Amino acid sequence: MAIGLNILVGYTGQISLGHAGFFATGAYSCVLLMVKAQVPFIIALPAAGLISALFGFLVGLPSLRLEGPYLAIATLGFGMAITQIISHSSFTGGHMGIEAPKMSVGSFVIDTPAEQYAVITIIAVILTVAALNLMKTRVGRAFVAIRDSEIAAEAMGINITWFKTLSFAVSAFYTGIGGALMAFALEHVSASSFNLILSITFLAMIVVGGLGSIMGSILGAALLTYLQIKLQIIQEAPVIGPLLLDISNMFFTPEGLPNIQSIVFGAIMIAIVIFEPLGMRGIYLRIKRYWKMWPF
Amino acid sequence: MLETRNIEIYYGKIMVVRGLSIKVQKGEIRAILGANGAGKSTTLKTIMGYLDDQPEKGTIWFNDKRIDRLKTEQIVPLGIAYVPEGREVFPELTIRENLIMGAYTRSGDCSAEIDRVFNYFPVLKDRLKQQAGTLSGGEQQMLAIGRALMSKPALMILDEPSLGLSPLLVTEIFDIIRTINQEGMTILLVEQNARKALSVAHHAFIMETGRIVLEGPPDKLMKNEDVQEFYLGMQQEESIKGYQRYKRKKRWR
Amino acid sequence: ADKVRGVTDTEIFIGQWGPQTGPAALWGAVARGSGVYFDLINEEGGIHGRKIKYFLRDDSYNPMKTKAIAKEFLEEIGIFAVVGGVGTSTGMAVRDYLMENKVPWVGPPTGSTNWTVPMQKYLFALYPRYTDEAYVLTQYAVEKMGKKNIAFFYQNDDYGKEGLKGAKDYLEKKGMKIAAEVPVEPQDTDLKSHVLKLKESNADAVILWVLPKHAAIVLGTSMAAGFKPQWIACSTLSDSTLMHKVTKGLWEGVVYANFLDMESPLVKKYLEAQKKFAPKEQETGVFFVAGFLFAEPLVEGLRRAGKDLNPDSFVKAMESIQHWNDWLGYDCTFGPNERQGMKAVYLSKCGQGGKPEKISDWLKFDTAK
Amino acid sequence: MSFLAIKDLGISFGGLTALSSVSMNVEKGQIFSIIGPNGAGKTTIFNCISGIYRPKRGSILFQGQEMVGKKPYQAAKMGIARTFQNIELFSHLSTMDNLLLGRHMHMKSGILAGSTFLGRNFPAAREECLHRERVERIIEFLEIESARDMPVSALPYGTRKLVELGRALAMEPSLLLLDEPTAGMNQEEKRDMMFWIRDIRDDFDVTILMVEHDMNLVMEVSDEIFALNFGIKLVQGPPHVVRNDPGVLEAYLGRD
Amino acid sequence: MQFFFDLLVGGLSMGACYALVALAMVIIYKTSEVPNFAQGEMAMLSTFVAYSLMSSYHVGFWTAIIATLLFALVLGFLLEIAFLRPAKDPTVLSLIVITLGAEMILYGLAGWKWGANQNPFQVPFSEYSGFRIGGVLITEINLWTFVTSLVIMLLLFLFFRYTKVGVAMKAVQQNAFAAKAMGIPTRRILTFTWGLSSVTGAVAGVLIAPIATLDTNMMMDPMLKGFAGAVLGGMTSLPGAALGGYLLGIIENCFGGYVSLEFKSVVAFGLIVLILCLKPTGLFVKHFERKV
Ligand SMILES: Nc1ncnc2c1ncn2[C@@H]1O[C@H](COP(=O)(O)OP(=O)(O)OP(=O)(O)O)[C@@H](O)[C@H]1O
Ligand SMILES: Nc1ncnc2c1ncn2[C@@H]1O[C@H](COP(=O)(O)OP(=O)(O)OP(=O)(O)O)[C@@H](O)[C@H]1O
Ligand SMILES: [Mg+2]
Ligand SMILES: [Mg+2]
């Protein structure tokens, strides 16, 4: 659910390294609501989003006066604190995490992977449309304005304090919902999953997808998730696999080969920024333009 | 001394400067006048090597050396100083540090130059330790010009030096321009204040949508009717009185 | 017969996850060790004509990824059983999922009680429980080494906490008090304040239930602080050559628990297999060999299950393993109500140059209590 | 009671007195110009009025309300719009979006309404259409149609100034602060600007407070001129008075 | 009391390492406004180079260190030239992403090459003995760490304050456009800062490794703490960053010693958030208000 972060970073230009924290908040609050308070899924999901938003709001408050690296550190602190607290509290299942119940709408229980996938897609589509709409109208424009020039934005009558915090909250809401959905997809939540690397991956997703573009966020998230799965078994790939093994044997250590994941990931992030600053959206736009010109 | 031969400059696919040739002779002041968006600043930036892969066509020569496609940091040491449009001081450095940066390409002590700058702009002297970003608009403009003087260039390129200056200061700045020119510096000037520019220049160009449409010595240009109307604003009286808004677009086509 | 997932006429699919990258990659050797073991078995002709096809996946010690891997195992590859799979929180993320889908799982390489309490039909644990291990270690320290003031330095998660519980159980029984319990967070590198806490307690022995890295740092830092108790280490720190190397010799004299018999002739055979199948493998220490250990009972179970292999026949076969000793561990025993296969450790002391010196026989847990 | 009454305004920056005891009254419907040498404190006055600086002493009464201590966005809500000396546009946005941001205060849709519309008839969409129309009218008025969908960072300086003016107009202010509106323009463009300033005052019914260095323009359009030097008032009065004031001549105009 | 002084010494020596990392980050931040997240990994890789030289090629310690610092310098140059320079119209965010990408690449490479093992890092001075001041032991390595960090800090400070290149580095950050107009070779300056910063970071790595043992994850925690220290000090101020690093080390140790070990690391961040709320640009940097 990179959309959330994109709202924050892409649109208001605030950098957060703590989104894993919101992700965790969303996942845990949704699961806990359902397990401990027997709240039905359709209520627990938005509630989880709102709880994350609340946290986002609270984290957003100090962020008002911070920017750049200062903000990054503050949010990083939040992300670390949240996971630390979760993993030390027995209410949240400690390090072991907790099992997530099945999603259900009314009496209809969703349990096959296909159904699960469908539900998640539907929710994602609804949220995407909402985000697209939001960005086209007053609130969204205000977010962008703040990024470009705070002074001017304020002179337009935009209450920066309010909108900055709001952007944090909205972004946290999205991330929280994302976290909750993830909890259901994996049927388990566990504190140690929500680490700094996750936050970085989020950031990578939106950059790869294209900053300030909602379509891009989705594409980016999809691509990176796909790669994450496929790179694991790179040794099994034809041609490249044996070749890499040979290289490993010659210059590196073969058991270190899985680290190639991290290398490829890093390389992709850099390549995208260097060659296609607009990310996947840029590529998409270019293809679109190309087809428009076709056959000329 | 400086010469552009038939240069064409593009922003992406849009041609902004279309076959421009200008020459600046040693010891002269030359001015480029022109409406908004004519491509004046673009031309200067290209001369200074700011725009990658530009000019698309044509060549630029400085003292018989080809300088197009050189990097800015290679061009400056040849003896060209540039005062960009819109001041562009180093906001968090002090005035002193700003000036020192102006002399970056020169080695050795630069206190003599600093004194010379303070001589031209005494205001700056009182603010030696103030951060440049907190200066008023005009003060920043003075600093920008002073900073360019620090490198003792052979050619100085100024982009709208009078922007935002009070009338008194505009006069002063042009006096200074004339003085440094008399001390031997060649000057290329882009200006909106045509009257002032023409009063100091030896030769001027008028630029419209990427082309030179008129050039010559100032007294000749002053006599041109269009120049009078659009750049010197001599016939404004009646149209204002009549509250009539009319515009003659598409000139010199 | 019906088609059984992960079993064909010629192959059995076995999966394992393990951190090959990231902060816990050290343990990744376990999963690679198992791989070599399966290669060896296949070379010897497989099991009832079937070869083992082994799937190793990297989860970077991230439960979220482990879960994704488990799903891949079941929904895409279709494996018969899981072996090993380092990590408690990672394993817990998939335990119920695997059990619901009747995936036999042999030998999760940690000593968590969660594997066997409550009992899971398809889950066979081998690694001696941390609680029990800590119990006997403490007992040994008090009874055999005459230590009176014992402190406990543990990683602040279930791994460390279970160890702590075992130690406290023993001390409580003896009416003794623990000198200090000092937790360390997995990501910490600066342990000065931890050491000062330990030093304050005036402990004459400190039990370590931490990562090798932290063990090394804490020994070094203690040395610098002039704090020199008897160090006693849990079985995850039982690679004394490695520990001796990273502590630059400080490990000498440390007493630690072992769950795998490095002197067994099997080890030699296994290391030869490694030379053959994974000649470049560098980490052939205890963790790597442990990868063999966790796979041995699985293979034994597969053998006993015979040609007609399915999860339930496998469980039956596993349950028939009683006091089995033809492996690296000790006295493997399962039963209809017994899922903890191994219940003993022996102690060693790190001698000169990191050479392990066995100082006790196998200490069986049930007799200890 | 004056429309805008500044009394005894003073502010200093670390030892430097930028304004000392400045007082002025601006009447409704006036075009009121502030002139003065560089660094006199003109922009500082603007910054005080629009809430960006907080003056050390003095008061600013706008339609009877105290402005000192108000935040910039509050000032904007009360009907004060401004342009900036160094142009502060939202450079990644198009001209259209920039102007729509000017309408920010007049729009109401919040997060919920903003994110949940599907067709033209939802309130947020309707509101959006309405305001777009208004903005179109301003674009037409300033003749910047060609720039409507261009990102403002690619516009020439003069056009950017116009966009900024348009954005201020979109706010429908009752007081408009213009900081050097014609800097960087040539005579012809300045002349256009002069007409616009008058038209704006007449058609949009706003009071205009302007800082400008072009004396021809100032003298032509101003009803009242206030001359400032080193944070101190030199003179105030109609153009012909100020033009011939010896203090102004000496400090500002020079012998021309 | 002795307990407190012990904590203090521990805090100071760890703080010195944080301070070095913080300095390294500040150097790059000063010229490009980019917090360099690859800093830790750069240091880790350099330390591994030193380790390999010593253990596999039996090079002497000091030779290895000099070779390593050279390596670090070149690594810094390379990263800048290969990754940062080609970026078209980079925003701060995209640069940050590049450093994150570089971080992942370096981490992956190190893991690939050196595996996951813990390695002992030998130094010719003792980790365990040293001299005592009133019962508090200051080990040789503590002393080395402390002195090295101070010397480097001082050198850097003088460099930035008094040399033309130093001032030019600041100028590049504030207005690269104008810096070019002054004839400042902005790109070369950037490359140079990366080299300088990389060397500073490598020193930190070499000083941390003997105590923390060397593995690919060694620098993760110090990197974050160093970053936090830099932010605490104000991100653009060298003395601020160094002090921030020291402070962080001390606070952490004292909190660990007196309050709770569990939340030791988190508290450091919590505290920073608190301080940032009160002083948004860190302790030692004047907030610069942009004038309009
Ligand atoms: N980055 C850019 N991308 C695309 N077009 C640009 C860019 N910068 C300038 N232009 C276009 O190039 C043309 C010339 O601009 P330039 O700034 O050179 O004009 P100018 O003569 O200096 O005008 P002014 O008097 O307003 O400064 C303008 O039409 C402008 O829209
Ligand atoms: N934030 C600040 N910090 C320090 N000094 C400031 C600050 N803002 C303004 N000043 C100083 O106050 C004085 C007045 O500045 P101001 O910008 O009001 O001048 P101005 O009249 O608008 O001049 P110009 O016509 O050149 O724009 C200047 O000397 C300037 O250096
Ligand atoms: Mg221009
Ligand atoms: Mg001003």
Tab-separated table of C-alpha atoms in Angstrom, chain E residues 64-281:
chain	number	residue	atom	x	y	z
E	64	ALA	CA	46.309	-2.239	5.957
E	65	ILE	CA	44.750	0.843	7.497
E	66	ILE	CA	46.377	3.165	5.021
E	67	ALA	CA	45.336	0.932	2.155
E	68	THR	CA	41.837	0.861	3.567
E	69	LEU	CA	41.576	4.601	3.858
E	70	LEU	CA	42.682	4.850	0.260
E	71	PHE	CA	40.091	2.274	-0.641
E	72	ALA	CA	37.460	4.269	1.209
E	73	LEU	CA	38.476	7.382	-0.657
E	74	VAL	CA	38.165	5.657	-3.986
E	75	LEU	CA	34.909	4.022	-2.958
E	76	GLY	CA	33.490	7.406	-2.094
E	77	PHE	CA	34.613	8.815	-5.439
E	78	LEU	CA	33.232	5.852	-7.291
E	79	LEU	CA	29.836	5.941	-5.658
E	80	GLU	CA	29.465	9.596	-6.381
E	81	ILE	CA	30.575	9.296	-9.966
E	82	ALA	CA	28.675	6.134	-10.753
E	83	PHE	CA	25.438	6.691	-8.899
E	84	LEU	CA	24.873	10.274	-7.953
E	85	ARG	CA	26.346	12.155	-10.807
E	86	PRO	CA	24.280	10.639	-13.613
E	87	ALA	CA	21.006	11.542	-11.913
E	88	LYS	CA	19.102	14.064	-14.000
E	89	ASP	CA	17.663	17.054	-12.123
E	90	PRO	CA	17.831	15.205	-8.863
E	91	THR	CA	15.580	16.138	-6.007
E	92	VAL	CA	16.708	15.517	-2.499
E	93	LEU	CA	14.358	12.602	-2.289
E	94	SER	CA	15.691	10.888	-5.355
E	95	LEU	CA	19.206	11.347	-4.045
E	96	ILE	CA	18.183	9.765	-0.779
E	97	VAL	CA	16.759	6.874	-2.694
E	98	ILE	CA	20.037	6.547	-4.540
E	99	THR	CA	21.928	6.349	-1.286
E	100	LEU	CA	19.481	3.745	-0.047
E	101	GLY	CA	20.031	1.807	-3.236
E	102	ALA	CA	23.769	2.085	-2.824
E	103	GLU	CA	23.352	0.886	0.722
E	104	MET	CA	21.574	-2.222	-0.453
E	105	ILE	CA	24.118	-2.905	-3.158
E	106	LEU	CA	27.073	-2.570	-0.833
E	107	TYR	CA	25.391	-4.669	1.806
E	108	GLY	CA	24.621	-7.332	-0.744
E	109	LEU	CA	28.143	-7.307	-2.106
E	110	ALA	CA	29.655	-7.651	1.331
E	111	GLY	CA	27.284	-10.473	2.175
E	112	TRP	CA	28.091	-12.162	-1.063
E	113	LYS	CA	31.796	-11.869	-0.564
E	114	TRP	CA	32.219	-12.394	3.144
E	115	GLY	CA	29.145	-14.354	4.106
E	116	ALA	CA	27.410	-13.960	7.393
E	117	ASN	CA	30.208	-14.925	9.703
E	118	GLN	CA	31.393	-13.026	12.675
E	119	ASN	CA	35.016	-12.069	12.250
E	120	PRO	CA	37.571	-10.948	14.806
E	121	PHE	CA	39.245	-7.662	13.996
E	122	GLN	CA	42.742	-7.459	15.405
E	123	VAL	CA	44.259	-4.154	16.369
E	124	PRO	CA	47.709	-3.503	17.756
E	125	PHE	CA	46.366	-1.807	20.857
E	126	SER	CA	44.668	-3.485	23.699
E	127	GLU	CA	40.936	-3.600	24.147
E	128	TYR	CA	41.277	-4.637	27.744
E	129	SER	CA	44.020	-2.673	29.356
E	130	GLY	CA	44.937	0.929	29.533
E	131	PHE	CA	45.272	3.341	32.378
E	132	ARG	CA	43.089	4.249	35.297
E	133	ILE	CA	41.855	7.565	36.498
E	134	GLY	CA	40.514	7.183	39.999
E	135	GLY	CA	39.446	3.622	39.534
E	136	VAL	CA	37.904	4.162	36.122
E	137	LEU	CA	39.671	2.176	33.458
E	138	ILE	CA	40.233	3.833	30.154
E	139	THR	CA	41.373	1.216	27.707
E	140	GLU	CA	43.816	1.899	24.958
E	141	ILE	CA	41.169	1.473	22.359
E	142	ASN	CA	38.878	3.914	24.153
E	143	LEU	CA	41.658	6.402	24.098
E	144	TRP	CA	42.439	5.842	20.459
E	145	THR	CA	38.827	6.187	19.492
E	146	PHE	CA	38.455	9.327	21.465
E	147	VAL	CA	41.606	11.017	20.292
E	148	THR	CA	41.123	10.039	16.667
E	149	SER	CA	37.625	11.397	16.585
E	150	LEU	CA	38.717	14.656	18.161
E	151	VAL	CA	41.584	15.102	15.759
E	152	ILE	CA	39.446	14.358	12.741
E	153	MET	CA	36.766	16.690	13.972
E	154	LEU	CA	39.243	19.475	14.462
E	155	LEU	CA	40.798	18.973	11.055
E	156	LEU	CA	37.437	18.975	9.368
E	157	PHE	CA	36.345	22.036	11.242
E	158	LEU	CA	39.429	23.980	10.244
E	159	PHE	CA	39.051	22.778	6.713
E	160	PHE	CA	35.507	23.999	6.351
E	161	ARG	CA	36.075	27.233	8.154
E	162	TYR	CA	39.320	28.394	6.683
E	163	THR	CA	39.953	26.910	3.279
E	164	LYS	CA	38.479	28.115	0.069
E	165	VAL	CA	37.481	24.604	-0.937
E	166	GLY	CA	35.753	24.214	2.400
E	167	VAL	CA	33.659	27.338	1.907
E	168	ALA	CA	33.033	26.308	-1.678
E	169	MET	CA	31.512	23.078	-0.405
E	170	LYS	CA	28.944	25.070	1.524
E	171	ALA	CA	28.369	27.291	-1.465
E	172	VAL	CA	27.633	24.323	-3.687
E	173	GLN	CA	24.963	23.120	-1.330
E	174	GLN	CA	23.214	26.449	-1.125
E	175	ASN	CA	23.160	27.404	-4.698
E	176	ALA	CA	24.779	25.103	-7.162
E	177	PHE	CA	23.768	27.359	-10.017
E	178	ALA	CA	25.581	30.352	-8.633
E	179	ALA	CA	28.483	28.211	-7.514
E	180	LYS	CA	29.046	27.237	-11.101
E	181	ALA	CA	28.968	30.866	-12.126
E	182	MET	CA	31.854	31.423	-9.718
E	183	GLY	CA	33.822	28.818	-11.606
E	184	ILE	CA	33.529	26.329	-8.763
E	185	PRO	CA	33.748	22.837	-10.225
E	186	THR	CA	30.620	21.677	-8.457
E	187	ARG	CA	30.863	18.094	-9.529
E	188	ARG	CA	34.436	17.651	-8.527
E	189	ILE	CA	33.620	19.228	-5.201
E	190	LEU	CA	30.810	16.743	-4.685
E	191	THR	CA	33.025	13.819	-5.593
E	192	PHE	CA	35.607	15.099	-3.219
E	193	THR	CA	33.152	15.366	-0.342
E	194	TRP	CA	32.079	11.796	-0.884
E	195	GLY	CA	35.655	10.667	-0.697
E	196	LEU	CA	36.300	12.713	2.419
E	197	SER	CA	33.170	11.465	4.070
E	198	SER	CA	33.870	7.893	3.111
E	199	VAL	CA	37.287	8.076	4.743
E	200	THR	CA	35.854	9.544	7.917
E	201	GLY	CA	33.278	6.788	8.011
E	202	ALA	CA	35.915	4.126	7.418
E	203	VAL	CA	37.828	5.349	10.437
E	204	ALA	CA	34.686	4.867	12.469
E	205	GLY	CA	34.314	1.366	11.088
E	206	VAL	CA	37.850	0.424	11.967
E	207	LEU	CA	37.375	1.729	15.481
E	208	ILE	CA	34.076	-0.039	16.054
E	209	ALA	CA	35.077	-3.396	14.614
E	210	PRO	CA	37.524	-4.546	17.325
E	211	ILE	CA	34.846	-4.240	19.980
E	212	ALA	CA	31.710	-5.091	18.087
E	213	THR	CA	33.269	-7.876	15.980
E	214	LEU	CA	33.121	-7.596	12.259
E	215	ASP	CA	30.161	-8.748	10.249
E	216	THR	CA	28.035	-7.304	7.510
E	217	ASN	CA	25.526	-5.910	9.970
E	218	MET	CA	28.099	-4.247	12.103
E	219	MET	CA	27.376	-0.704	11.023
E	220	MET	CA	23.592	-0.730	10.989
E	221	ASP	CA	23.110	0.436	14.506
E	222	PRO	CA	26.048	2.875	14.597
E	223	MET	CA	24.900	4.318	11.284
E	224	LEU	CA	21.441	5.117	12.597
E	225	LYS	CA	22.856	6.456	15.836
E	226	GLY	CA	25.396	8.515	13.967
E	227	PHE	CA	22.656	9.911	11.807
E	228	ALA	CA	20.613	10.651	14.880
E	229	GLY	CA	23.614	12.305	16.452
E	230	ALA	CA	24.117	14.428	13.379
E	231	VAL	CA	20.491	15.470	13.428
E	232	LEU	CA	20.679	16.215	17.101
E	233	GLY	CA	23.622	18.487	16.442
E	234	GLY	CA	21.942	20.144	13.526
E	235	MET	CA	23.030	18.283	10.405
E	236	THR	CA	25.086	21.141	9.014
E	237	SER	CA	27.317	21.870	11.939
E	238	LEU	CA	30.456	19.798	12.322
E	239	PRO	CA	31.025	20.464	16.000
E	240	GLY	CA	27.291	20.035	16.473
E	241	ALA	CA	27.333	16.621	14.858
E	242	ALA	CA	30.293	15.485	16.889
E	243	LEU	CA	28.748	16.716	20.118
E	244	GLY	CA	25.459	15.140	19.119
E	245	GLY	CA	27.240	11.835	18.655
E	246	TYR	CA	28.942	12.056	22.045
E	247	LEU	CA	25.737	13.097	23.753
E	248	LEU	CA	23.867	10.230	22.244
E	249	GLY	CA	26.495	7.765	23.405
E	250	ILE	CA	26.386	9.093	26.934
E	251	ILE	CA	22.630	9.359	27.176
E	252	GLU	CA	22.216	5.855	25.872
E	253	ASN	CA	24.658	4.380	28.313
E	254	CYS	CA	23.246	6.248	31.273
E	255	PHE	CA	19.719	5.305	30.363
E	256	GLY	CA	20.826	1.717	29.980
E	257	GLY	CA	22.674	1.833	33.252
E	258	TYR	CA	20.034	3.502	35.366
E	259	VAL	CA	16.636	3.032	33.799
E	260	SER	CA	16.042	0.313	31.279
E	261	LEU	CA	18.188	-1.674	28.960
E	262	GLU	CA	15.269	-2.734	26.833
E	263	PHE	CA	14.420	0.718	25.627
E	264	LYS	CA	17.917	2.065	25.536
E	265	SER	CA	18.065	2.465	21.779
E	266	VAL	CA	14.557	3.691	21.384
E	267	VAL	CA	14.935	6.275	24.078
E	268	ALA	CA	17.725	7.889	22.169
E	269	PHE	CA	15.359	8.434	19.278
E	270	GLY	CA	12.521	9.512	21.514
E	271	LEU	CA	14.733	12.094	23.076
E	272	ILE	CA	15.788	13.374	19.711
E	273	VAL	CA	12.200	13.770	18.645
E	274	LEU	CA	11.585	15.735	21.804
E	275	ILE	CA	14.577	17.968	21.238
E	276	LEU	CA	13.629	18.482	17.628
E	277	CYS	CA	10.167	19.570	18.702
E	278	LEU	CA	11.705	22.281	20.779
E	279	LYS	CA	14.507	23.101	18.377
E	280	PRO	CA	13.573	21.989	14.904
E	281	THR	CA	17.033	22.327	13.433
